[in-house]
Each structure stands twice: as structure tokens, then as C-alpha cells.
Coordinates of C-alpha atoms in Angstrom, one line a residue:
Chain A
X1289 CA -7.0 -22.4 -15.5
X1290 CA -6.3 -24.0 -12.1
X1291 CA -7.4 -27.3 -11.3
X1292 CA -7.0 -29.7 -7.8
X1293 CA -5.1 -29.0 -4.7
X1294 CA -4.5 -25.4 -6.5
X1295 CA -8.1 -24.5 -7.0
X1296 CA -8.6 -25.9 -3.4
X1297 CA -6.5 -23.3 -2.1
X1298 CA -7.7 -20.5 -3.5
X1299 CA -11.3 -21.7 -2.5
X1300 CA -9.6 -22.2 1.1
X1301 CA -8.4 -18.7 1.3
X1302 CA -10.7 -16.3 0.2
X1303 CA -13.2 -18.4 3.2
X1304 CA -10.5 -18.1 5.6
X1305 CA -10.4 -14.5 4.9
X1306 CA -13.8 -13.9 5.2
X1307 CA -14.0 -15.7 8.8
X1308 CA -10.5 -14.3 10.0
X1309 CA -12.2 -10.5 9.1
X1310 CA -15.4 -11.3 11.0
X1311 CA -13.5 -12.4 14.0
X1312 CA -12.5 -8.8 14.1
X1313 CA -15.6 -7.7 14.4
X1314 CA -15.4 -8.0 17.8
X1315 CA -12.3 -5.8 18.7
X1316 CA -14.8 -2.6 17.0
X1317 CA -17.0 -0.5 19.5
X1318 CA -15.9 2.8 18.8
X1319 CA -15.0 5.0 16.1
X1320 CA -11.6 5.1 17.2
X1321 CA -11.5 1.4 17.0
X1322 CA -13.1 1.1 13.6
X1323 CA -10.9 4.2 11.9
X1324 CA -7.6 3.7 14.2
X1325 CA -7.8 -0.2 15.4
X1326 CA -8.0 1.1 18.9
X1327 CA -4.5 2.6 18.9
X1328 CA -3.6 -1.4 19.8
X1329 CA -1.6 -2.3 16.9
X1330 CA 2.1 -3.7 16.9
X1331 CA 4.8 -2.1 14.8
X1332 CA 5.6 -5.5 12.6
X1333 CA 1.9 -5.6 11.4
X1334 CA 1.4 -2.3 10.8
X1335 CA 5.4 -2.3 8.7
X1336 CA 3.9 -5.9 6.6
X1337 CA 1.0 -3.7 6.1
X1338 CA 2.3 -0.9 4.6
X1339 CA 4.3 -3.4 2.5
X1340 CA 1.1 -5.3 1.1
X1341 CA -1.1 -2.5 0.8
X1342 CA 1.9 -0.6 -1.7
X1343 CA 2.7 -3.7 -3.3
X1344 CA -0.5 -4.8 -4.5
X1345 CA -1.5 -7.5 -7.4
X1346 CA -1.8 -5.4 -9.9
X1347 CA 2.0 -3.5 -9.1
X1348 CA 3.3 -7.0 -8.6
X1349 CA 2.2 -8.2 -12.0
X1350 CA 3.0 -4.4 -13.8
X1351 CA 7.0 -4.7 -11.8
X1352 CA 7.5 -7.9 -12.8
X1353 CA 6.4 -6.9 -16.5
X1354 CA 8.6 -3.7 -16.6
X1355 CA 11.7 -5.9 -15.5
X1356 CA 10.8 -8.1 -18.5
X1357 CA 11.4 -5.1 -20.5
X1358 CA 13.4 -2.6 -18.7
X1359 CA 15.3 -4.5 -16.8
X1360 CA 16.7 -3.9 -12.9
X1361 CA 16.0 0.1 -13.2
X1362 CA 12.6 -0.6 -12.3
X1363 CA 13.8 -1.6 -9.0
X1364 CA 14.3 2.1 -7.9
X1365 CA 10.9 2.2 -6.9
X1366 CA 11.2 0.5 -4.0
X1367 CA 15.0 1.3 -3.2
X1368 CA 15.3 5.1 -3.5
X1369 CA 11.5 5.4 -4.4
X1370 CA 10.6 4.1 -0.8
X1371 CA 13.3 3.9 1.6
X1372 CA 14.4 7.3 2.2
X1373 CA 11.1 8.7 2.3
X1374 CA 10.0 6.4 4.6
X1375 CA 12.6 7.1 7.3
X1376 CA 11.5 10.7 7.2
X1377 CA 8.2 10.0 7.1
X1378 CA 8.8 7.9 10.4
X1379 CA 10.9 10.5 12.2
X1380 CA 9.7 13.6 11.4
X1381 CA 6.0 13.5 9.7
X1382 CA 4.3 10.4 11.9
X1383 CA 5.4 12.0 15.4
X1384 CA 3.0 15.3 14.0
X1385 CA 0.4 13.3 13.2
X1386 CA 0.1 11.2 16.1
X1387 CA 1.0 13.5 19.0
X1388 CA -1.9 15.8 17.4
X1389 CA -4.0 12.8 17.8
X1390 CA -5.3 13.3 14.2
X1391 CA -6.7 10.6 12.0
X1392 CA -6.2 12.3 8.4
X1393 CA -3.8 13.7 6.5
X1394 CA -6.5 16.8 5.3
X1395 CA -7.2 17.2 9.1
X1396 CA -3.5 18.6 9.7
X1397 CA -3.3 20.5 6.2
X1398 CA -6.8 21.9 8.1
X1399 CA -5.1 23.1 11.0
X1400 CA -2.2 24.4 9.8
X1401 CA -4.0 26.0 6.7
X1402 CA -7.4 26.5 6.8
X1403 CA -10.9 24.4 6.5
X1404 CA -10.7 25.0 2.6
X1405 CA -7.4 23.3 2.0
X1406 CA -8.9 20.0 4.5
X1407 CA -11.8 20.1 1.7
X1408 CA -10.1 20.4 -1.0
X1409 CA -7.4 18.0 -0.5
X1410 CA -9.8 15.2 1.3
X1411 CA -12.3 15.4 -1.8
X1412 CA -9.6 14.8 -4.0
X1413 CA -8.7 11.2 -2.3
X1414 CA -12.0 10.5 -2.0
X1415 CA -12.8 10.8 -5.8
X1416 CA -9.3 9.2 -6.6
X1417 CA -10.2 6.5 -4.2
X1418 CA -13.7 5.8 -5.5
X1419 CA -12.5 5.2 -9.0
X1420 CA -9.8 3.4 -7.9
X1421 CA -12.1 1.0 -6.8
X1422 CA -14.6 0.1 -9.6
X1423 CA -11.1 -0.7 -11.3
X1424 CA -10.0 -2.9 -8.6
X1425 CA -13.0 -5.0 -8.6
X1426 CA -12.9 -5.4 -12.2
X1427 CA -9.1 -6.6 -11.8
X1428 CA -10.4 -9.0 -8.9
X1429 CA -12.9 -10.3 -11.1
X1430 CA -11.1 -10.9 -14.2
X1431 CA -8.3 -12.7 -12.3
X1432 CA -11.2 -15.1 -10.6
X1433 CA -12.5 -15.3 -14.1
X1434 CA -9.1 -16.7 -15.5
X1435 CA -8.3 -18.5 -12.4
X1436 CA -11.4 -20.4 -11.8
X1437 CA -13.8 -19.9 -14.9
X1438 CA -16.4 -18.1 -12.5
X1439 CA -18.6 -15.6 -14.6
X1440 CA -17.3 -11.8 -14.1
X1441 CA -20.7 -11.0 -12.2
X1442 CA -20.2 -13.6 -9.7
X1443 CA -16.6 -12.8 -9.2
X1444 CA -17.3 -8.9 -8.9
X1445 CA -20.4 -9.9 -6.4
X1446 CA -18.2 -12.5 -4.3
X1447 CA -14.8 -10.3 -4.2
X1448 CA -17.2 -7.3 -2.7
X1449 CA -18.9 -9.9 -0.7
X1450 CA -15.8 -11.0 1.2
X1451 CA -14.0 -7.9 1.2
X1452 CA -17.1 -5.7 2.4
X1453 CA -18.2 -7.9 5.4
X1454 CA -14.5 -8.2 6.7
X1455 CA -14.3 -4.1 6.5
X1456 CA -17.8 -3.4 7.1
X1457 CA -17.4 -5.2 10.4
X1458 CA -13.4 -5.0 11.4
X1459 CA -12.5 -1.7 10.3
X1460 CA -9.0 -1.0 9.7
X1461 CA -8.3 -4.0 12.6
X1462 CA -9.1 -6.7 10.2
X1463 CA -7.6 -4.4 7.2
X1464 CA -4.1 -4.4 8.5
X1465 CA -4.3 -8.3 9.8
X1466 CA -5.3 -9.9 7.1
X1467 CA -2.7 -8.1 5.2
X1468 CA -0.1 -9.6 8.0
X1469 CA -1.0 -13.6 6.5
X1470 CA -1.0 -12.1 3.1
X1471 CA 2.5 -10.8 3.8
X1472 CA 3.7 -14.5 5.1
X1473 CA 2.3 -16.3 2.4
X1474 CA 3.3 -13.8 -0.5
X1475 CA 7.6 -13.9 1.2
X1476 CA 7.4 -17.6 1.0
X1477 CA 5.8 -17.9 -2.2
X1478 CA 7.9 -15.1 -3.6
X1479 CA 11.4 -16.9 -1.9
X1480 CA 10.4 -20.2 -3.6
X1481 CA 9.6 -18.6 -7.0
X1482 CA 12.8 -17.0 -6.9
X1483 CA 14.8 -19.9 -5.6
X1484 CA 13.2 -21.9 -8.4
X1485 CA 13.5 -19.3 -11.3
X1486 CA 17.8 -19.6 -10.6
X1487 CA 17.5 -23.1 -10.6
X1488 CA 16.0 -23.4 -13.8
X1489 CA 18.1 -20.7 -15.6
X1490 CA 21.1 -22.1 -14.3
X1491 CA 22.1 -19.5 -11.5
X1492 CA 22.6 -15.6 -11.7
X1493 CA 25.6 -15.5 -13.4
X1494 CA 24.5 -17.5 -16.7
X1495 CA 21.2 -15.9 -16.5
X1496 CA 23.1 -12.6 -17.5
X1497 CA 25.4 -14.0 -19.7
X1498 CA 22.3 -14.9 -22.0
X1499 CA 20.4 -11.9 -21.5
X1500 CA 23.4 -10.1 -22.9
X1501 CA 23.3 -12.5 -26.4
X1502 CA 19.5 -11.6 -26.7
X1503 CA 20.1 -8.5 -28.6
X1504 CA 20.8 -4.5 -28.5
X1505 CA 17.5 -4.1 -26.4
X1506 CA 18.9 -6.1 -23.5
X1507 CA 22.2 -4.2 -23.1
X1508 CA 20.9 -1.6 -20.0
X1509 CA 18.7 -4.8 -18.5
X1510 CA 21.4 -4.8 -15.7
X1511 CA 22.1 -1.0 -15.4
X1512 CA 19.8 0.7 -12.5
X1513 CA 20.5 4.2 -13.4
X1514 CA 19.3 4.9 -17.1
X1515 CA 20.5 7.5 -19.4
X1516 CA 18.4 11.0 -19.6
X1517 CA 17.7 10.0 -23.1
X1518 CA 16.4 6.1 -22.3
X1519 CA 13.5 4.9 -23.8
X1520 CA 12.2 3.6 -20.8
X1521 CA 9.8 5.6 -18.1
X1522 CA 12.7 5.7 -16.0
X1523 CA 15.1 8.1 -16.8
X1524 CA 18.0 9.3 -14.0
X1525 CA 16.5 12.8 -13.8
X1526 CA 13.0 11.6 -13.6
X1527 CA 13.8 8.8 -10.8
X1528 CA 15.8 11.5 -9.0
X1529 CA 13.3 14.3 -8.9
X1530 CA 10.1 13.2 -9.9
X1531 CA 10.2 9.6 -7.6
X1532 CA 12.7 10.5 -4.8
X1533 CA 12.1 14.1 -4.0
X1534 CA 8.1 14.1 -4.7
X1535 CA 5.9 11.0 -5.5
X1536 CA 7.8 8.6 -2.8
X1537 CA 7.4 11.2 -0.3
X1538 CA 3.9 12.6 -1.3
X1539 CA 3.5 8.4 -1.0
X1540 CA 4.8 7.6 1.9
X1541 CA 3.9 10.8 4.0
X1542 CA 0.5 12.5 2.4
X1543 CA -1.1 8.9 1.3
X1544 CA -4.1 8.4 3.9
X1545 CA -4.3 4.5 3.7
X1546 CA -0.6 4.6 4.2
X1547 CA -0.4 7.4 7.2
X1548 CA -3.5 6.2 8.6
X1549 CA -1.9 2.6 9.4
X1550 CA 1.0 4.1 11.4
X1551 CA -2.3 6.0 13.4
X1552 CA -3.2 2.6 15.0
X1553 CA 0.3 1.9 16.6
X1554 CA -0.2 1.3 20.3
X1555 CA 2.3 3.9 20.8
X1556 CA 4.3 6.5 19.3
X1557 CA 7.4 4.5 19.5
X1558 CA 5.2 1.4 17.1
X1559 CA 4.3 4.0 14.6
X1560 CA 7.5 4.8 13.9
X1561 CA 8.9 2.0 13.9
X1562 CA 6.2 0.3 12.2
X1563 CA 7.4 2.5 9.4
X1564 CA 11.2 2.0 9.3
X1565 CA 10.6 -1.7 9.9
X1566 CA 8.4 -1.7 6.6
X1567 CA 11.0 0.2 5.2
X1568 CA 13.2 -2.8 6.1
X1569 CA 11.0 -4.9 4.4
X1570 CA 10.7 -2.6 1.3
X1571 CA 14.0 -3.6 0.3
X1572 CA 13.4 -7.4 -0.2
X1573 CA 10.0 -6.6 -2.9
X1574 CA 12.3 -5.8 -6.0
X1575 CA 14.4 -9.8 -5.4
X1576 CA 10.7 -10.8 -4.8
X1577 CA 8.9 -9.1 -8.0
X1578 CA 11.7 -8.1 -10.2
X1579 CA 14.2 -11.0 -10.5
X1580 CA 11.4 -13.3 -11.7
X1581 CA 10.7 -10.6 -14.3
X1582 CA 14.3 -10.7 -15.4
X1583 CA 14.7 -14.7 -15.4
X1584 CA 11.3 -15.0 -17.8
X1585 CA 13.5 -13.4 -20.3
X1586 CA 15.5 -16.3 -20.5
X1587 CA 12.3 -18.7 -19.4
X1588 CA 9.7 -17.2 -22.1
X1589 CA 11.6 -15.0 -23.9
X1590 CA 9.6 -12.6 -26.4
X1591 CA 6.2 -12.2 -24.8
X1592 CA 4.3 -9.6 -26.6
X1593 CA 2.7 -8.3 -23.0
X1594 CA 5.8 -8.1 -20.4
X1595 CA 2.6 -8.4 -17.7
X1596 CA 2.2 -12.1 -18.6
X1597 CA 6.0 -12.7 -17.4
X1598 CA 5.2 -13.3 -13.6
X1599 CA 2.0 -15.7 -14.1
X1600 CA 3.7 -17.4 -16.4
X1601 CA 6.4 -17.9 -14.1
X1602 CA 4.1 -19.0 -11.2
X1603 CA 2.7 -21.4 -13.4
X1604 CA 5.8 -23.0 -15.1
X1605 CA 7.8 -23.1 -12.2
X1606 CA 6.1 -23.5 -9.1
X1607 CA 5.0 -27.1 -7.6
X1608 CA 1.6 -27.9 -7.4
X1609 CA 0.6 -26.5 -3.9
X1610 CA 2.1 -23.1 -4.1
X1611 CA 0.9 -22.2 -7.3
X1612 CA -2.4 -22.0 -5.6
X1613 CA -1.0 -20.2 -2.7
X1614 CA 0.7 -17.4 -4.7
X1615 CA -2.3 -17.0 -6.7
X1616 CA -4.5 -16.4 -3.7
X1617 CA -1.8 -14.4 -2.2
X1618 CA -2.6 -12.2 -5.8
X1619 CA -6.1 -12.1 -5.3
X1620 CA -5.5 -11.6 -1.1
X1621 CA -3.0 -8.3 -3.0
X1622 CA -6.2 -7.7 -4.8
X1623 CA -8.8 -7.4 -1.4
X1624 CA -6.0 -5.3 0.5
X1625 CA -6.4 -2.8 -2.3
X1626 CA -9.9 -2.9 -2.0
X1627 CA -10.7 -3.2 2.1
X1628 CA -7.5 -0.4 2.3
X1629 CA -9.3 1.9 -0.1
X1630 CA -13.0 1.2 1.9
X1631 CA -11.6 2.0 5.2
X1632 CA -9.8 5.0 4.0
X1633 CA -12.3 6.4 2.0
X1634 CA -14.9 6.0 5.0
X1635 CA -12.5 7.5 7.5
X1636 CA -12.1 10.6 5.2
X1637 CA -15.4 11.2 4.6
X1638 CA -16.4 10.7 8.5
X1639 CA -13.8 12.9 9.6
X1640 CA -13.1 15.5 6.8
X1641 CA -16.7 16.4 5.7
X1642 CA -19.8 14.7 7.1
X1643 CA -18.2 15.7 10.9
X1644 CA -17.3 19.4 10.4
X1645 CA -20.0 20.5 7.4
X1646 CA -23.0 17.2 8.5
X1647 CA -23.6 16.6 12.0
X1648 CA -20.9 18.8 14.4
X1649 CA -21.0 17.0 17.9
X1650 CA -22.9 13.8 17.5
X1651 CA -22.3 10.8 20.0
X1652 CA -19.5 8.7 18.8
X1653 CA -21.6 5.9 18.5
X1654 CA -23.1 8.0 15.3
X1655 CA -19.9 8.2 13.5
X1656 CA -19.2 4.8 13.8
X1657 CA -22.3 3.9 12.1
X1658 CA -21.5 6.5 9.5
X1659 CA -18.3 5.1 8.6
X1660 CA -19.9 1.8 8.3
X1661 CA -22.5 2.9 6.2
X1662 CA -20.0 4.9 4.1
X1663 CA -18.4 1.7 3.8
X1664 CA -21.4 0.1 2.3
X1665 CA -22.2 2.8 -0.1
X1666 CA -18.7 2.6 -1.4
X1667 CA -19.1 -1.2 -1.7
X1668 CA -22.2 -0.6 -3.9
X1669 CA -20.5 2.1 -5.7
X1670 CA -17.6 0.4 -6.7
X1671 CA -19.9 -2.9 -8.1
X1672 CA -21.8 -0.5 -10.1
X1673 CA -18.8 1.4 -11.6
X1674 CA -16.6 -1.9 -12.0
X1675 CA -17.8 -2.7 -16.1
X1676 CA -16.7 0.5 -17.1
X1677 CA -13.6 0.0 -16.3
X1678 CA -13.8 -3.2 -18.9
X1679 CA -14.9 -0.4 -21.6
X1680 CA -11.7 1.6 -20.9
X1681 CA -8.6 -0.9 -20.9
X1682 CA -6.4 2.3 -20.0
X1683 CA -8.5 3.3 -16.8
X1684 CA -6.4 2.0 -14.5
X1685 CA -3.1 4.6 -16.3
X1686 CA -5.3 7.4 -16.4
X1687 CA -6.3 6.9 -12.6
X1688 CA -2.7 6.6 -11.7
X1689 CA -2.0 9.6 -14.0
X1690 CA -4.8 11.4 -11.9
X1691 CA -2.9 10.3 -9.2
X1692 CA 0.3 12.3 -10.3
X1693 CA -1.9 15.4 -10.5
X1694 CA -2.4 16.1 -7.0
X1695 CA 0.6 14.6 -5.0
X1696 CA 3.1 17.4 -6.1
X1697 CA 1.0 19.9 -4.8
X1698 CA -0.3 18.1 -1.4
X1699 CA 3.2 17.1 -0.7
X1700 CA 4.6 21.0 -1.5
X1701 CA 2.1 22.3 0.9
X1702 CA 2.3 19.5 3.7
X1703 CA 6.4 19.7 3.4
X1704 CA 6.3 23.8 4.2
X1705 CA 3.6 23.4 6.3
X1706 CA 5.7 21.8 8.3
X1707 CA 9.3 23.1 7.5
X1708 CA 8.2 26.9 7.3
X1709 CA 6.6 29.0 9.8
X1710 CA 6.0 31.5 7.6
X1711 CA 4.0 29.5 5.2
X1712 CA 0.4 30.9 5.5
X1713 CA -3.4 30.1 4.6
X1714 CA -3.7 31.7 1.2
X1715 CA -0.4 30.5 0.3
X1716 CA -1.7 27.0 0.7
X1717 CA -4.6 27.0 -0.8
X1718 CA -3.0 29.0 -3.8
X1719 CA -0.4 26.1 -4.2
X1720 CA -2.9 23.4 -3.7
X1721 CA -5.2 24.6 -6.3
X1722 CA -2.7 26.2 -8.9
X1723 CA -0.6 23.1 -8.6
X1724 CA -3.0 20.7 -9.3
X1725 CA -4.1 22.9 -12.7
X1726 CA -0.4 23.0 -13.6
X1727 CA -0.3 19.0 -13.3
X1728 CA -3.7 19.1 -15.6
X1729 CA -2.2 21.5 -18.2
X1730 CA 1.2 19.5 -18.0
X1731 CA -0.3 16.2 -18.7
X1732 CA -2.9 17.6 -21.8
X1733 CA 0.0 19.1 -23.7
X1734 CA 2.3 16.2 -22.6
X1735 CA 4.0 16.0 -26.3
X1736 CA 4.8 19.4 -26.3
X1737 CA 7.0 19.5 -23.0
X1738 CA 8.5 15.8 -22.8
X1739 CA 10.2 13.4 -25.0
X1740 CA 8.8 10.6 -23.6
X1741 CA 6.1 8.4 -23.7
X1742 CA 4.7 8.8 -20.0
X1743 CA 6.1 11.4 -18.1
X1744 CA 4.1 11.3 -14.9
X1745 CA 7.8 11.6 -12.5
X1746 CA 8.4 14.9 -14.5
X1747 CA 4.7 16.1 -14.0
X1748 CA 4.6 15.3 -10.6
X1749 CA 8.4 16.9 -10.1
X1750 CA 7.6 20.3 -11.8
X1751 CA 3.7 20.7 -10.1
X1752 CA 5.5 20.2 -6.7
X1753 CA 8.0 23.0 -7.9
X1754 CA 5.4 25.4 -8.7
X1755 CA 3.4 24.5 -5.5
X1756 CA 6.4 25.3 -3.9
X1757 CA 6.9 28.7 -5.4
X1758 CA 3.3 29.6 -5.6
X1759 CA 3.2 28.9 -1.5
X1760 CA 6.5 31.0 -0.8
X1761 CA 5.2 34.2 -2.9
X1762 CA 1.9 34.5 -2.1
X1763 CA 2.4 33.7 2.0
X1764 CA 5.2 36.2 1.4
X1765 CA 2.2 38.7 0.7
X1766 CA -0.5 37.4 3.4
X1767 CA -1.3 38.0 7.1
X1768 CA 1.1 35.2 8.7
X1769 CA 0.2 32.6 11.5
X1770 CA 0.3 33.7 15.1
X1771 CA 2.8 31.4 17.4
X1772 CA 0.1 30.0 18.9
X1773 CA -2.0 29.0 16.0
X1774 CA 1.4 26.9 14.4
X1775 CA 1.5 25.1 18.0
X1776 CA 2.4 21.7 17.7
X1777 CA 1.8 22.1 13.8
X1778 CA 5.4 22.9 12.6
X1779 CA 8.8 21.5 13.0
X1780 CA 10.8 22.0 16.7
X1781 CA 13.9 19.8 17.5
X1782 CA 11.8 18.7 20.1
X1783 CA 9.5 16.4 17.8
X1784 CA 12.9 14.3 17.4
X1785 CA 12.9 14.0 21.3
X1786 CA 10.7 12.0 23.6
X1787 CA 9.1 15.8 24.6
X1788 CA 5.1 15.4 24.3
X1789 CA 5.1 19.3 24.5
X1790 CA 5.9 20.5 21.4
Chain B
X613 CA 0.2 -2.8 34.8
X614 CA -2.8 -1.5 34.9
X615 CA -6.5 -3.0 33.5
X616 CA -6.0 -1.0 30.1
X617 CA -2.9 -2.5 29.7
X618 CA -3.6 -5.7 30.3
X619 CA -6.8 -5.9 28.1
X620 CA -4.7 -4.4 25.3
X621 CA -2.4 -7.4 26.0
X622 CA -5.2 -9.6 25.4
X623 CA -6.8 -8.1 22.6
X624 CA -3.4 -8.4 20.9
X625 CA -2.4 -11.9 21.7
X626 CA -6.1 -13.3 20.6
X627 CA -5.5 -11.8 17.1
X628 CA -2.2 -13.2 16.8
X629 CA -3.3 -16.3 17.8
X630 CA -6.1 -16.2 15.0
X631 CA -3.6 -15.3 12.4
X632 CA -1.3 -18.3 13.9
X633 CA -4.2 -20.5 13.0
X634 CA -5.0 -19.6 9.6
X635 CA -1.2 -19.4 8.7
X636 CA -0.5 -23.0 10.5
X637 CA -3.9 -24.5 8.4
X638 CA -2.0 -23.0 5.3
X639 CA 1.2 -24.6 5.7
X640 CA -0.5 -28.2 6.8
X641 CA -2.4 -27.9 3.5
X642 CA 1.1 -27.1 1.2
X643 CA 2.7 -29.3 3.2
X644 CA -0.5 -32.0 2.0
X645 CA 0.3 -30.8 -1.3
X646 CA 4.1 -32.5 -1.6
X647 CA 2.1 -35.5 -2.9
X648 CA 1.0 -33.8 -6.4
X649 CA 4.6 -33.0 -6.6
X650 CA 6.8 -35.0 -9.5
X651 CA 10.1 -34.0 -9.1
X652 CA 12.9 -33.7 -5.9
X653 CA 13.5 -29.9 -6.0
X654 CA 9.0 -29.5 -6.1
X655 CA 8.8 -32.1 -3.4
X656 CA 11.5 -30.2 -1.7
X657 CA 9.8 -26.7 -1.8
X658 CA 6.4 -27.3 -0.8
X659 CA 8.2 -29.1 2.2
X660 CA 10.5 -26.3 3.1
X661 CA 7.4 -24.0 2.6
X662 CA 4.7 -25.5 4.2
X663 CA 7.2 -26.2 7.6
X664 CA 7.9 -22.7 7.3
X665 CA 4.4 -21.6 7.3
X666 CA 3.5 -24.3 9.8
X667 CA 6.5 -23.0 12.4
X668 CA 5.6 -18.9 12.0
X669 CA 2.0 -20.4 12.7
X670 CA 2.8 -22.7 15.6
X671 CA 5.2 -20.1 16.6
X672 CA 2.6 -17.3 16.7
X673 CA -0.4 -19.7 18.6
X674 CA 2.2 -20.9 21.2
X675 CA 3.2 -17.0 22.1
X676 CA -0.4 -16.0 22.2
X677 CA -1.8 -18.2 24.4
X678 CA 1.5 -18.0 26.5
X679 CA 0.7 -14.2 26.5
X680 CA -2.7 -15.1 27.7
X681 CA -2.2 -17.2 30.2
X682 CA 0.4 -14.6 31.9
X683 CA -2.1 -11.3 31.7
X684 CA -5.0 -13.6 32.7
X685 CA -2.9 -14.5 36.1
X686 CA -2.5 -11.2 36.5

């Protein structure tokens, strides 16, 4: 448990976040303010927010733990698994979403294919986000319980109260701006941790030498590319095909909570620049997250659970003050994941379900209210379902697996939707439905198809590939769209220019 | 400059001002935490981290206030 100054810092951080978030209430007067921050935010804030929401507290601990167990190959997730996809998103995809004045990714799919594709994609994301909420509330409560000694229920309710209040009132502006603070604190605390850890292990060369003598299981710890028959979940084939080609692109281009941030930019230049700036910042993440995990191999050898590596390093290496600040950043990471889910789910529900199916053509204030009420309802669902997470310890992994079911198929229809004019509404719909079904099938019978324990990278690759094949086959047999229907929705070299007439 | 652009500029500056204040306060707390450190290296780490946070926060406040002053004059 934390004590003294560190305890005070965590409390001050939570209260400060609440006050800061509530301050942004004065900037919310319409649904565009609530869902897209009034399209007025600068690239640097959005770029920082993308990085922070991508690397939440659970990932922070998890990636360090994986670096402890498997070495630097886990860094692929932030290098080849993020940077190329973010550049592709910046130059090709974001301009389409931006110029089309869209709020959600399913909205693009609806315009490009049909309403059914939009609804299926939107409902899938809403289900995923709603399930994830309970898990994140539980994780926040456990963290507060361990650090501060608060009972679980008080921890859940206080997390929900703080995050709920500022997301309800401040919308996405509060979400992004609280992320900026977290980013600054995470980077300063993270670099302090790396510097002091290096000092503790006697420098980089000394650490490499020590790890090399620790046994055969550490032989590949400094190989960024792992052989195809590795026991780790990161063989080079999975990294190249599953991660670089599919999951990274699907996450950076097809994930509502990421893309929605870019759409809050003050103009198209800022929208693109936010992704490019985010990709530059992303390259530092492995240094902050992975290195402490590696150094823990020397400082705390033989840990049964690698996920303990980072918290142990923070407690044993950082001085008073920075310990509290880093744990506050952890907590803020969880809050950031929760507020992103709340706001993105409210946007998806209001724009893709409520507006087209429940009440068309209402005034803007009405949709703003619906977005806010949806946020409250989601909050209640998240709090009510959070204890379920404690009954199923593997639920976080299960939810991440669920994400790999639909990332591949959704990316396949997004990719062909933009780059292949011949792709039709039936092609898109069948690729989405069959692709998701195939991913579920592969996961259920994974022992028969794969040799590694957790083949989520392979599953996303094969479901993506099947999605592409189905889309091409069905589209070739069905009626194609007219040129007018495709206006502004398919690739044109004009997207690379400043020409607004696509 | 149009009124909308001026309002957007003021809004951005007000946001930066609030963020800067928050970061500055935390910088001061980390600097204060120096008195709880035991070794020289811990002392220096808290000092550098605290001063960095204070300069980032202070810089944001200074820039935001200047911008607000300029935009309001227009």
C-alpha cells in the first residue's frame, strides 16, 4: 500500500482530474461539441491522446510483463504494429472520414455499402465496448484497493463517479485533454524509471551480459524477430501477417475510439498531423514500457507472474513523489480507457442506432441529451457488470480475443471499400458476416489449426483474408454501384492533395 | 480574422491554461517530495522531474495568457 506523499498525490490527481474534466463543461453546447469537440482541437493534443488511449494501464503492466517473459520482441506492437498503420491512416483513410463530415466508422461503411453493414459493425463495436467497461471498472477498483486500501465497492463507485461526471459533462474534449495531462506525467515518470533502472543494473551492456548468463530461456530475449516455431505468442509470421498487415491497420483505421479523436481536429491538416505526431510518440513507448520489464529480469529475477515486474520496479526504484505520480498515471490510464469507451459507445449508439432507427430529424439538443443519457446508462451497466469480471479471471483475455474476431473482417471491407470500386453492398455484407463467423470457428477449434497457445494474430489474418476473398467473389456476381453513389467514398489521387472535390 | 476563429483560438488557449495549471501544481508537489528522498540520485530525479513539470505547465500558462490577450485585443 502507498503511504504519505504518494498517497496524497494519487488522491490529488483523482480530484484534479474531476475538476479539470468538469471545467470542459463550458465548451459543450451542441452534439458536435460533445462527440467531436466542436472540431477545434489541435494535433498535438489529439496525437498524445491517441497514444495514451492505446497504451492504457492494463497494457502498460501487460507489455512490461511480456518483455520480462519473452524479451524485446513485444516491442513490435508499438513499432511495426503501429507506425506504418498510423501513417496509412493519416494519408489515406482520415481524409475520407474528415471530408465526409463523419462521426463514426460504421457511418462510412453505411454510405459505402448499406445500412445493414453499418448497423452490424456498430452493434459489434457497442457490444465490445460495453463488455470491456465492466472489466476496466473492476481493474480500476482492484488497483485502488491495493494502493489505497479502499474497499472494492467504494473503489468502483468512486471511479465511476469521477470518470462518469467529467465524460457526461465534458464529452470528448474532456476525454482528450485529461489524456494530455496523463501523457506528460507518464512520459516524465517513465523516463525517470528507465534512467534509474539503468543506473540500478549498471548500464545497458551490463544488463545484456547478466541476462545472457541467466539460462537458455533468456537466449532470445534480445531478438526482435522470433522464429516461426517459437514458444512465445510472437512468431515473425504472426507479427508480419496478423499484426502488421491486419490488426494494426484494423486498430488504427477501423477503431472508433481512435478515429473519432482525429475527427475532433480543427482542420484536415491537424487531423492528419495528429496521427503522424502520434506515430512519432509511439516509437518511444517501448522504451518506457519494455525496458523496465527487461531490467526487472536482473533486479527481480524469478517472478512467477511477469505482470508484477513493472509495479515492483516502480516501488523499488522510483523515489517518493514519483512513485505516487506513476501510480496516479496508471490509474489515469484506466480512467482514460473508460472515458474513451463511454464517449465512443455513446457516439455509436446516438449516430448509428438512435438517429436512423429511433428518432430521425430531431433537433441537435435532443441528440446531445441522448449522448449524455447513453453515457450515464453505460456507466450503470459498467458498474453493475464489473463484479462478474472477478468471477471470470480470464475475461479480459476473452474480450481481447473477441476483438480479434471482428477486426480482420471489418478491416477487409474498409480496405476494399476504399481501394476497389467494384466492391458491392452484398460483397461487403457477406464478407463481414462470414468473416466474423470464420474467426469464431477458428478460435473454437484453435487446437486443431495452430500450434501456439494464443493464436489471435493468425486468426485475425485468416479471417481478414477470407473477408477479402468473399467480398471479391460476391461483388463480382452482384450489381455494382454507380459513379455518383461512390462519389467521395473510393480512392482518388486527389485525396493526397488539398483539393476538396473528390 | 473572423469572430469564429477568434473564439476558437480563445477556447484553445483557455484549455491550455487549465492544463498548464494542473501540470504546474503536480510539478510543485513532486518538487516538494524531494524532502522525503534519501539518496542523492533520488533527490536529483525528483528535482529534475518536478522542474520539468513546472516548466511545461508554466510554459503552457504563459503561452495561453499571451494568446488570450492578443485575441481579445482583436
